[in-house]
CSV table of C-alpha atoms in Angstrom, one decimal:
chain,number,residue,atom,x,y,z
A,6,MET,CA,-3.9,54.5,70.8
A,7,GLU,CA,-3.2,53.6,74.4
A,8,SER,CA,-1.9,50.0,74.7
A,9,GLU,CA,-4.6,48.9,77.1
A,10,LEU,CA,-7.4,49.9,74.7
A,11,LYS,CA,-5.5,48.3,71.8
A,12,GLY,CA,-5.2,45.1,73.8
A,13,ARG,CA,-9.0,45.1,74.5
A,14,ILE,CA,-9.8,45.7,70.8
A,15,GLU,CA,-7.5,42.8,69.8
A,16,SER,CA,-9.3,40.6,72.3
A,17,VAL,CA,-12.7,41.5,70.7
A,18,LEU,CA,-11.4,40.6,67.3
A,19,ARG,CA,-9.8,37.4,68.4
A,20,ASP,CA,-12.9,36.3,70.3
A,21,ILE,CA,-15.2,37.2,67.4
A,22,PHE,CA,-13.0,35.2,65.1
A,23,SER,CA,-13.1,32.3,67.5
A,24,ALA,CA,-16.9,32.5,67.7
A,25,LEU,CA,-17.0,32.5,63.9
A,26,GLN,CA,-14.9,29.4,63.9
A,27,MET,CA,-17.2,27.7,66.3
A,28,ALA,CA,-20.2,28.6,64.1
A,29,LYS,CA,-18.6,26.6,61.3
A,30,LEU,CA,-18.4,23.5,63.4
A,31,TYR,CA,-21.5,23.7,65.7
A,32,PRO,CA,-25.1,24.8,65.5
A,33,GLN,CA,-26.1,27.9,67.4
A,34,TRP,CA,-27.7,26.0,70.2
A,35,HIS,CA,-24.6,24.0,70.9
A,36,PRO,CA,-22.8,24.8,74.3
A,37,GLN,CA,-19.4,25.3,72.5
A,38,PHE,CA,-20.9,28.0,70.2
A,39,LYS,CA,-22.8,29.7,73.1
A,40,LYS,CA,-19.6,29.7,75.2
A,41,ALA,CA,-17.6,31.4,72.4
A,42,ILE,CA,-20.4,34.0,72.0
A,43,ALA,CA,-20.4,34.7,75.7
A,44,LYS,CA,-16.7,35.3,75.7
A,45,ALA,CA,-16.8,37.5,72.6
A,46,TYR,CA,-19.7,39.6,74.1
A,47,LEU,CA,-17.8,40.1,77.3
A,48,SER,CA,-14.7,41.4,75.4
A,49,LEU,CA,-16.9,43.7,73.4
A,50,GLN,CA,-18.6,45.1,76.5
A,51,ASN,CA,-15.1,45.8,78.0
A,52,VAL,CA,-14.4,48.1,75.0
A,53,LEU,CA,-17.9,49.7,74.8
A,54,SER,CA,-17.8,50.6,78.5
A,55,GLN,CA,-15.1,53.1,77.4
A,56,LYS,CA,-16.4,54.1,74.0
A,57,GLN,CA,-19.8,54.8,72.5
A,58,GLU,CA,-19.0,52.7,69.5
A,59,LEU,CA,-16.3,50.4,68.1
A,60,VAL,CA,-15.6,50.7,64.3
A,61,ILE,CA,-13.5,48.0,62.7
A,62,GLY,CA,-12.3,48.5,59.1
A,63,ILE,CA,-10.9,46.1,56.5
A,64,VAL,CA,-8.0,47.8,54.7
A,65,GLY,CA,-6.8,45.5,51.9
A,66,ALA,CA,-6.1,42.3,53.8
A,67,GLU,CA,-5.7,43.9,57.2
A,68,LEU,CA,-8.0,44.7,60.2
A,69,ALA,CA,-7.8,48.3,61.4
A,70,PHE,CA,-9.2,50.6,64.1
A,71,GLU,CA,-8.8,54.3,63.6
A,72,LYS,CA,-5.1,54.7,62.6
A,73,GLU,CA,-4.0,51.4,64.0
A,74,ILE,CA,-3.6,48.4,61.7
A,75,PHE,CA,-3.4,45.0,63.4
A,76,PHE,CA,-0.9,43.3,61.1
A,77,GLU,CA,-0.1,40.2,63.2
A,78,LEU,CA,-3.7,39.6,64.2
A,79,SER,CA,-4.7,40.0,60.5
A,80,LYS,CA,-2.6,37.0,59.6
A,81,THR,CA,-4.4,34.8,62.2
A,82,ALA,CA,-7.8,36.2,61.2
A,83,ALA,CA,-7.3,35.9,57.4
A,84,PRO,CA,-10.3,33.5,57.0
A,85,MET,CA,-12.5,36.0,58.9
A,86,ILE,CA,-11.3,38.9,56.7
A,87,ARG,CA,-12.0,36.8,53.6
A,88,TYR,CA,-15.5,36.2,55.0
A,89,PHE,CA,-16.1,39.9,55.4
A,90,LYS,CA,-14.8,40.8,51.9
A,91,GLU,CA,-16.8,38.1,50.2
A,92,ARG,CA,-19.9,39.6,51.8
A,93,GLU,CA,-18.9,43.1,50.7
A,94,ILE,CA,-18.2,44.1,54.3
A,95,GLU,CA,-15.4,46.7,54.7
A,96,LYS,CA,-16.6,48.3,57.9
A,97,ILE,CA,-18.3,47.0,61.1
A,98,THR,CA,-19.7,49.2,63.8
A,99,PHE,CA,-20.7,47.9,67.2
A,100,TYR,CA,-22.7,50.4,69.2
A,101,ARG,CA,-23.1,50.6,73.0
A,102,GLY,CA,-26.3,48.8,73.8
A,103,VAL,CA,-25.6,45.8,71.6
A,104,GLU,CA,-26.9,42.6,73.2
A,105,GLU,CA,-25.5,39.1,73.3
A,106,GLY,CA,-28.4,37.9,71.1
A,107,ASP,CA,-27.4,40.5,68.4
A,108,LEU,CA,-23.8,39.2,68.4
A,109,SER,CA,-25.0,35.6,68.2
A,110,ARG,CA,-27.2,36.4,65.2
A,111,PHE,CA,-24.4,38.5,63.6
A,112,ILE,CA,-22.0,35.6,63.9
A,113,GLY,CA,-24.7,33.2,62.6
A,114,TYR,CA,-25.2,35.5,59.6
A,115,LEU,CA,-21.4,35.6,58.8
A,116,SER,CA,-21.1,31.8,59.0
A,117,SER,CA,-24.0,31.2,56.5
A,118,PRO,CA,-22.9,30.1,53.0
A,119,LYS,CA,-22.3,33.0,50.7
A,120,GLU,CA,-24.7,31.6,48.1
A,121,GLU,CA,-27.6,31.8,50.5
A,122,MET,CA,-27.2,35.6,51.0
A,123,LYS,CA,-29.7,37.4,48.9
A,124,TYR,CA,-29.5,40.8,50.7
A,125,SER,CA,-26.8,43.2,51.7
A,126,ALA,CA,-25.4,42.8,55.2
A,127,GLN,CA,-27.5,45.7,56.6
A,128,GLU,CA,-30.7,44.5,54.9
A,129,ALA,CA,-30.1,41.1,56.4
A,130,PHE,CA,-29.5,42.6,59.9
A,131,SER,CA,-32.8,44.3,59.7
A,132,ILE,CA,-34.6,41.1,58.7
A,133,LEU,CA,-32.8,39.0,61.4
A,134,GLY,CA,-33.4,41.6,64.1
A,135,ILE,CA,-29.7,42.4,64.6
A,136,ASN,CA,-29.6,45.8,66.5
A,137,ASN,CA,-26.7,48.1,67.3
A,138,ILE,CA,-24.5,46.5,64.7
A,139,GLU,CA,-23.9,48.0,61.3
A,140,ALA,CA,-21.9,46.6,58.4
A,141,GLY,CA,-21.2,47.5,54.8
A,142,ARG,CA,-18.7,49.2,52.5
A,143,ILE,CA,-16.5,52.1,53.4
A,144,LYS,CA,-17.7,55.2,51.7
A,145,VAL,CA,-14.7,57.2,50.7
A,146,SER,CA,-13.8,59.3,47.7
A,147,ALA,CA,-11.9,57.9,44.8
A,148,ALA,CA,-8.9,60.1,45.7
A,149,SER,CA,-8.6,58.6,49.2
A,150,SER,CA,-9.5,55.0,48.5
A,151,ILE,CA,-6.8,52.4,48.9
A,152,LYS,CA,-6.3,50.3,45.8
A,153,GLU,CA,-5.4,46.7,46.4
A,154,GLY,CA,-2.5,45.6,44.2
A,155,LEU,CA,-2.7,41.9,45.2
A,156,LYS,CA,-4.3,39.5,42.9
A,157,GLU,CA,-6.6,36.8,44.2
A,158,ALA,CA,-4.0,34.2,43.2
A,159,ILE,CA,-1.4,35.8,45.4
A,160,ASP,CA,-3.9,35.9,48.2
A,161,TYR,CA,-4.4,32.2,47.7
A,162,LEU,CA,-0.7,31.5,47.9
A,163,SER,CA,-0.6,33.5,51.1
A,164,THR,CA,-3.4,31.4,52.6
A,165,TYR,CA,-1.7,28.2,51.4
A,166,GLN,CA,1.5,29.2,53.2
A,167,ASP,CA,-0.5,30.2,56.3
A,168,CYS,CA,-2.2,26.8,56.4
A,169,ALA,CA,1.2,25.1,55.9
A,170,ASP,CA,2.6,27.0,58.9
A,171,LYS,CA,-0.4,26.0,61.1
A,172,ILE,CA,0.0,22.3,60.1
A,173,SER,CA,3.7,22.5,60.9
A,174,GLY,CA,2.8,23.7,64.4
A,175,HIS,CA,0.3,20.9,64.9
A,176,LEU,CA,2.9,18.3,63.8
A,177,GLU,CA,5.6,19.8,66.0
A,178,SER,CA,3.3,19.5,69.0
A,179,LEU,CA,2.6,15.9,68.3
A,180,ILE,CA,6.3,15.1,67.6
A,181,SER,CA,7.5,16.8,70.8
A,182,GLU,CA,4.8,14.9,72.7
A,183,ALA,CA,3.4,18.2,73.9
A,184,GLY,CA,-0.1,17.0,73.1
A,185,ILE,CA,-2.4,18.1,70.4
A,186,ASP,CA,-5.4,20.4,70.5
A,187,SER,CA,-8.0,18.5,68.5
A,188,VAL,CA,-10.4,21.4,68.2
A,189,LYS,CA,-7.7,23.7,66.8
A,190,LEU,CA,-6.6,21.0,64.5
A,191,ARG,CA,-10.1,20.5,63.2
A,192,LEU,CA,-10.5,24.2,62.7
A,193,THR,CA,-7.3,24.3,60.7
A,194,VAL,CA,-8.5,21.5,58.5
A,195,ASN,CA,-11.9,23.2,58.1
A,196,ASP,CA,-10.0,26.4,57.1
A,197,ILE,CA,-8.1,24.4,54.5
A,198,MET,CA,-11.3,23.0,53.1
A,199,GLU,CA,-13.1,26.4,53.0
A,200,SER,CA,-10.1,28.6,52.0
A,201,LEU,CA,-8.4,26.4,49.5
A,202,LEU,CA,-10.9,23.9,48.1
A,203,GLU,CA,-13.4,26.6,47.0
A,204,ARG,CA,-10.5,28.1,44.9
A,205,TYR,CA,-9.1,24.8,43.7
A,206,GLN,CA,-8.3,26.5,40.3
A,207,TYR,CA,-5.5,28.4,42.1
A,208,PHE,CA,-4.1,25.2,43.7
A,209,LEU,CA,-3.8,23.6,40.3
A,210,ASN,CA,-2.2,26.6,38.8
A,211,PHE,CA,0.2,26.9,41.7
A,212,ALA,CA,1.1,23.2,41.3
A,213,THR,CA,1.7,23.8,37.6
A,214,THR,CA,4.0,26.8,37.9
A,215,LYS,CA,6.0,26.2,41.1
A,216,ARG,CA,9.7,26.0,40.4
A,217,HIS,CA,11.4,24.8,43.6
A,218,ASP,CA,11.6,21.6,45.6
A,219,LEU,CA,8.8,21.4,48.1
A,220,ARG,CA,9.4,20.6,51.7
A,221,THR,CA,7.6,17.6,53.2
A,222,ILE,CA,5.1,19.9,54.9
A,223,PHE,CA,3.8,21.0,51.5
A,224,HIS,CA,3.4,17.5,50.3
A,225,ILE,CA,1.4,16.7,53.3
A,226,LEU,CA,-0.8,19.8,52.7
A,227,ASN,CA,-1.2,18.9,49.0
A,228,VAL,CA,-2.3,15.4,49.9
A,229,SER,CA,-4.8,16.7,52.4
A,230,ILE,CA,-6.2,19.2,49.9
A,231,LEU,CA,-6.4,16.5,47.1
A,232,SER,CA,-8.0,14.0,49.5
A,233,MET,CA,-10.7,16.5,50.7
A,234,PHE,CA,-11.4,17.7,47.1
A,235,PHE,CA,-11.8,14.1,45.9
A,236,SER,CA,-13.8,13.1,48.9
A,237,SER,CA,-16.2,16.0,48.5
A,238,ARG,CA,-16.7,15.1,44.9
A,239,LEU,CA,-17.4,11.5,45.9
A,240,GLY,CA,-20.3,12.7,48.1
A,241,PHE,CA,-18.8,12.5,51.6
A,242,SER,CA,-20.4,14.8,54.1
A,243,LYS,CA,-18.4,17.9,55.3
A,244,SER,CA,-17.6,16.2,58.6
A,245,GLN,CA,-16.4,13.0,56.9
A,246,THR,CA,-14.3,15.1,54.4
A,247,ILE,CA,-12.7,16.9,57.3
A,248,ASP,CA,-11.9,13.5,59.0
A,249,ILE,CA,-10.3,12.3,55.8
A,250,GLY,CA,-8.3,15.5,55.4
A,251,THR,CA,-7.1,15.3,59.0
A,252,ALA,CA,-6.0,11.7,58.5
A,253,ALA,CA,-4.1,12.8,55.3
A,254,LEU,CA,-2.1,15.3,57.3
A,255,PHE,CA,-0.6,12.6,59.4
A,256,HIS,CA,-0.2,9.8,56.8
A,257,ASP,CA,3.6,10.3,56.5
A,258,ILE,CA,4.3,11.4,60.1
A,259,GLY,CA,6.6,8.4,60.6
A,260,LYS,CA,9.1,9.7,58.0
A,261,ILE,CA,10.4,12.3,60.5
A,262,TYR,CA,12.4,9.4,62.0
A,263,ILE,CA,13.9,8.4,58.7
A,264,SER,CA,17.2,9.9,57.6
A,265,ARG,CA,16.8,12.6,54.9
A,266,ARG,CA,19.8,11.1,53.2
A,267,ILE,CA,17.8,7.9,52.6
A,268,ILE,CA,14.6,9.6,51.7
A,269,GLN,CA,16.3,11.8,49.1
A,270,LYS,CA,18.8,9.3,47.8
A,271,HIS,CA,19.4,9.5,44.0
A,272,ALA,CA,20.7,5.9,43.7
A,273,LYS,CA,18.8,2.7,44.2
A,274,LEU,CA,18.1,2.0,47.9
A,275,THR,CA,19.7,-0.9,49.5
A,276,ASP,CA,17.5,-3.6,51.2
A,277,GLU,CA,18.4,-2.1,54.6
A,278,GLU,CA,17.5,1.4,53.5
A,279,PHE,CA,14.2,0.3,51.9
A,280,ALA,CA,13.4,-1.5,55.1
A,281,LYS,CA,13.9,1.8,57.0
A,282,ILE,CA,11.7,3.6,54.6
A,283,LYS,CA,8.9,1.0,55.0
A,284,SER,CA,9.2,1.3,58.8
A,285,HIS,CA,7.6,4.8,58.7
A,286,VAL,CA,4.1,3.4,58.6
A,287,ILE,CA,4.6,1.4,61.8
A,288,ILE,CA,6.4,4.2,63.6
A,289,GLY,CA,3.7,6.7,62.5
A,290,THR,CA,0.9,4.4,63.5
A,291,GLU,CA,2.3,3.8,67.0
A,292,MET,CA,2.7,7.5,67.5
A,293,LEU,CA,-0.8,8.3,66.3
A,294,LEU,CA,-2.4,5.6,68.5
A,295,LYS,CA,-1.1,7.5,71.5
A,296,TYR,CA,-3.3,10.4,70.5
A,297,ALA,CA,-6.3,8.4,69.5
A,298,ASP,CA,-8.5,10.0,72.2
A,299,ALA,CA,-7.8,13.5,70.6
A,300,LEU,CA,-7.5,12.5,66.9
A,301,GLY,CA,-9.7,9.4,66.7
A,302,LYS,CA,-8.5,6.2,65.2
A,303,LEU,CA,-8.7,7.1,61.5
A,304,PRO,CA,-5.3,8.9,61.2
A,305,ALA,CA,-3.6,5.8,62.6
A,306,VAL,CA,-5.6,3.5,60.3
A,307,VAL,CA,-4.7,5.7,57.2
A,308,CYS,CA,-1.0,5.9,58.3
A,309,PHE,CA,-0.9,2.1,58.7
A,310,GLU,CA,-2.7,1.3,55.4
A,311,HIS,CA,-1.7,4.0,52.8
A,312,HIS,CA,1.1,1.8,51.4
A,313,ILE,CA,-0.6,-1.6,51.9
A,314,ARG,CA,-2.2,-1.4,48.4
A,315,TYR,CA,-5.7,-2.5,47.5
A,316,ASP,CA,-4.7,-6.1,46.9
A,317,LEU,CA,-2.5,-6.1,50.1
A,318,SER,CA,0.7,-6.6,48.1
A,319,GLY,CA,2.3,-3.6,49.6
A,320,TYR,CA,3.6,-3.0,53.1
A,321,PRO,CA,3.4,-3.7,56.0
A,322,LYS,CA,2.7,-7.4,55.3
A,323,VAL,CA,-0.4,-8.6,57.0
A,324,MET,CA,-2.1,-12.0,57.3
A,325,ALA,CA,-5.9,-12.4,56.9
A,326,TYR,CA,-6.4,-8.7,56.6
A,327,GLN,CA,-9.6,-7.1,55.4
A,328,LYS,CA,-9.6,-4.6,52.5
A,329,PRO,CA,-8.1,-1.2,53.4
A,330,HIS,CA,-10.4,1.5,54.7
A,331,ILE,CA,-11.9,3.8,52.0
A,332,ALA,CA,-10.1,6.8,53.5
A,333,SER,CA,-6.8,4.9,53.2
A,334,LEU,CA,-7.6,4.1,49.5
A,335,ILE,CA,-8.4,7.8,48.9
A,336,VAL,CA,-5.2,9.1,50.6
A,337,ALA,CA,-3.1,6.5,48.8
A,338,ILE,CA,-4.2,7.7,45.4
A,339,CYS,CA,-3.7,11.3,46.3
A,340,ASP,CA,-0.3,10.6,47.9
A,341,ILE,CA,1.1,8.9,44.8
A,342,TYR,CA,-0.4,11.4,42.5
A,343,ASP,CA,1.2,14.4,44.3
A,344,ALA,CA,4.5,12.5,44.6
A,345,LEU,CA,4.6,11.9,40.9
A,346,SER,CA,3.6,15.5,40.1
A,347,GLN,CA,6.3,17.1,42.2
A,348,ARG,CA,9.9,17.9,41.3
A,349,ARG,CA,12.3,16.9,44.0
A,350,GLY,CA,16.0,17.0,44.4
A,351,TYR,CA,16.2,13.3,43.8
A,352,LYS,CA,13.6,13.0,40.9
A,353,ASN,CA,12.0,14.9,38.1
A,354,ASP,CA,8.3,15.6,37.9
A,355,TYR,CA,6.3,13.5,35.4
A,356,PRO,CA,4.0,14.9,32.7
A,357,PRO,CA,0.3,14.5,33.5
A,358,GLU,CA,-0.3,11.9,30.7
A,359,MET,CA,2.6,9.8,32.1
A,360,ILE,CA,1.2,10.0,35.6
A,361,TYR,CA,-2.2,8.8,34.3
A,362,ASN,CA,-0.6,5.9,32.4
A,363,LEU,CA,1.5,4.9,35.4
A,364,MET,CA,-1.4,5.0,37.9
A,365,ILE,CA,-4.1,3.5,35.7
A,366,ARG,CA,-1.7,0.6,35.1
A,367,GLU,CA,-2.1,-0.2,38.8
A,368,LYS,CA,-5.9,-0.5,38.7
A,369,GLY,CA,-7.0,-3.5,40.7
A,370,THR,CA,-3.7,-3.9,42.4
A,371,THR,CA,-2.4,-0.8,44.0
A,372,PHE,CA,-5.7,1.1,43.5
A,373,GLU,CA,-9.3,0.0,43.7
A,374,GLU,CA,-10.6,0.0,40.1
A,375,GLY,CA,-13.7,2.2,40.5
A,376,LEU,CA,-11.9,4.7,42.8
A,377,ILE,CA,-9.0,5.4,40.5
A,378,ASP,CA,-11.3,5.8,37.5
A,379,LYS,CA,-13.4,8.3,39.5
A,380,PHE,CA,-10.2,10.2,40.6
A,381,PHE,CA,-9.2,10.9,37.0
A,382,ARG,CA,-12.8,11.8,36.1
A,383,VAL,CA,-12.6,14.5,38.8
A,384,ILE,CA,-9.0,15.7,38.3
A,385,GLY,CA,-8.7,15.0,34.5
A,386,VAL,CA,-5.8,13.5,32.7
A,387,TRP,CA,-4.5,17.1,32.2
A,388,PRO,CA,-5.6,19.1,35.3
A,389,VAL,CA,-6.9,22.6,34.9
A,390,GLY,CA,-4.0,25.0,34.3
A,391,THR,CA,-1.9,22.5,32.3
A,392,ILE,CA,-0.1,23.9,29.2
A,393,VAL,CA,-0.6,21.6,26.2
A,394,LYS,CA,0.4,21.3,22.6
A,395,LEU,CA,-2.4,20.4,20.3
A,396,ASN,CA,-2.2,18.3,17.1
A,397,ASP,CA,-2.5,21.4,14.9
A,398,ASN,CA,0.7,22.8,16.6
A,399,SER,CA,-1.2,25.5,18.6
A,400,ILE,CA,-0.5,26.0,22.3
A,401,ALA,CA,-3.4,26.0,24.8
A,402,VAL,CA,-4.1,25.8,28.5
A,403,VAL,CA,-6.7,23.4,30.0
A,404,ARG,CA,-9.5,25.5,31.4
A,405,GLU,CA,-12.1,22.8,32.3
A,406,THR,CA,-12.0,19.0,32.6
A,407,ASN,CA,-14.6,16.7,31.2
A,408,ASP,CA,-15.6,13.8,33.5
A,409,LYS,CA,-17.4,12.0,30.7
A,410,GLU,CA,-14.4,12.1,28.3
A,411,ILE,CA,-11.3,12.7,30.3
A,412,PHE,CA,-9.0,13.0,27.2
A,413,SER,CA,-11.2,15.8,25.8
A,414,PRO,CA,-11.1,18.8,28.2
A,415,LYS,CA,-12.1,22.4,27.3
A,416,VAL,CA,-9.0,24.4,26.4
A,417,GLU,CA,-8.1,28.0,25.6
A,418,VAL,CA,-5.7,28.4,22.7
A,419,VAL,CA,-3.1,31.1,23.6
A,420,PHE,CA,-0.7,30.7,20.6
A,421,PRO,CA,-0.6,31.6,17.8
A,422,GLN,CA,-2.6,34.9,17.9
A,423,ASP,CA,-4.9,34.1,15.0
A,424,LYS,CA,-6.1,30.9,16.7
A,425,ARG,CA,-6.8,32.3,20.1
A,426,GLY,CA,-10.1,31.2,21.6
A,427,VAL,CA,-11.8,28.4,23.6
A,428,ILE,CA,-12.2,24.9,22.1
A,429,ASP,CA,-14.2,22.1,23.6
A,430,LEU,CA,-12.2,19.0,22.6
A,431,LYS,CA,-15.2,16.7,23.0
A,432,ASP,CA,-16.7,18.4,19.9
A,433,GLN,CA,-15.7,15.8,17.3
A,434,ALA,CA,-16.2,18.3,14.5
A,435,CYS,CA,-13.2,20.3,15.6
A,436,GLY,CA,-10.8,17.4,15.0
A,437,VAL,CA,-8.4,18.8,17.5
A,438,LYS,CA,-6.7,16.7,20.2
A,439,ILE,CA,-4.0,17.1,22.8
A,440,GLU,CA,-0.7,15.8,21.6
A,441,ARG,CA,1.2,16.3,24.8
A,442,SER,CA,1.7,18.6,27.8
A,443,LEU,CA,4.4,21.2,28.1
A,444,ASN,CA,6.5,21.6,31.2
A,445,PRO,CA,6.1,25.2,32.4
A,446,LEU,CA,9.8,25.2,33.5
A,447,ARG,CA,11.2,23.9,30.2
A,448,ASP,CA,9.4,23.7,26.9
A,449,GLY,CA,6.3,25.6,28.1
A,450,LYS,CA,8.2,28.4,29.8
A,451,GLU,CA,7.9,30.8,26.9
A,452,TYR,CA,4.1,30.5,26.9
A,453,LEU,CA,3.7,31.2,30.6
A,454,PRO,CA,3.1,35.0,30.1
A,455,LEU,CA,0.3,34.2,27.7
A,456,VAL,CA,-1.3,31.9,30.3
A,457,TYR,CA,-0.6,33.9,33.4
A,458,PRO,CA,-0.2,37.6,32.3
A,459,GLY,CA,2.4,39.4,34.4
A,460,ILE,CA,4.2,36.3,35.6
A,461,ASN,CA,8.0,36.5,35.8
A,462,THR,CA,9.6,33.7,33.8
A,463,GLY,CA,13.2,34.7,34.6
């Protein structure tokens, strides 16, 4: 393919992806959405002026045109590819004669919740009056079809890494004082919410089986995911949930100015070292206030308050201060929960039951009472994916939490063979209880292949 045509097609795909992103944030009458559609339509016309039709295919997790696969672009457009695949779209054809209104309705269709789609893409196009655009599955013989070897869990981890890379870019822009693009940041947080929260099961399983120390960027992403998941379960709107998730991304921004030697120190910190650690909330707040016009004030508020504690006994010390913002209380819970859950070079991870006991002990002091109770009703004492030993000596994995009885989740017994099956522990007649959790890197390692078939435990 000639390079000029390839560049034009890449522009079409980028602009359609951008329009789809705008459709997630704004209604179709909004100027920002209309501007994105106009740009995408112009790009499309630049291609259709040379060709009668433009056929875009989805090959595995890649975008393709004829024999050309857009590998780099596919990484950026991963959320759009996922949208297509969820709607059973493997091929899209744009014909010469397509109008701007067709493209607008097409993007509107793609941005609609999957649950609301009762028809195939082509049936919906007919109903919506979308002309000169076709979409559906690729009709190929079994001999020539490409079999995808990637599991959904692996796709999730790829998305997770992609989100972490984007967040890193936003943080670097802020740190280098190059400014921050608030629209791109909000789109990133929106992608995190839509790409990761809807498959939260994989996040919990990933957290259970990871085996290496995590960089700070992953802790920040984890806290953002946890905060948005919790906020959505509390009933916050999508916009409010994105605001809280954005604030969570910047809650520890001040730590970049604290020596790694101090942050990862094994021994007890000296008073001087602890004072430096505590200074990260002030440093971070001052930094974020410089970007209040772009980010709003909530990130600075959360950065300042996330260690202040519900009873104001934490830091920084303040006089005659009102209770912390609800977003700060949410992020504080998720921050500590993730910190206790992770294995670092300077600490071991803690088993879920110990984390619960440690955090619930701080009810009314570090944490607001009702909020910490609701958190564990949502997450459970033993999160989904936790390997546990039952009081009858069988081994099981938690499959579903119980918000009414948090110590009695639904589990799947994986060992021994003759006891395999699902048990709802809230059923008193079964008489089975969780005795303790098993660490997947130590005493639970031998059972990992039974929980996650195909996993390498070497």
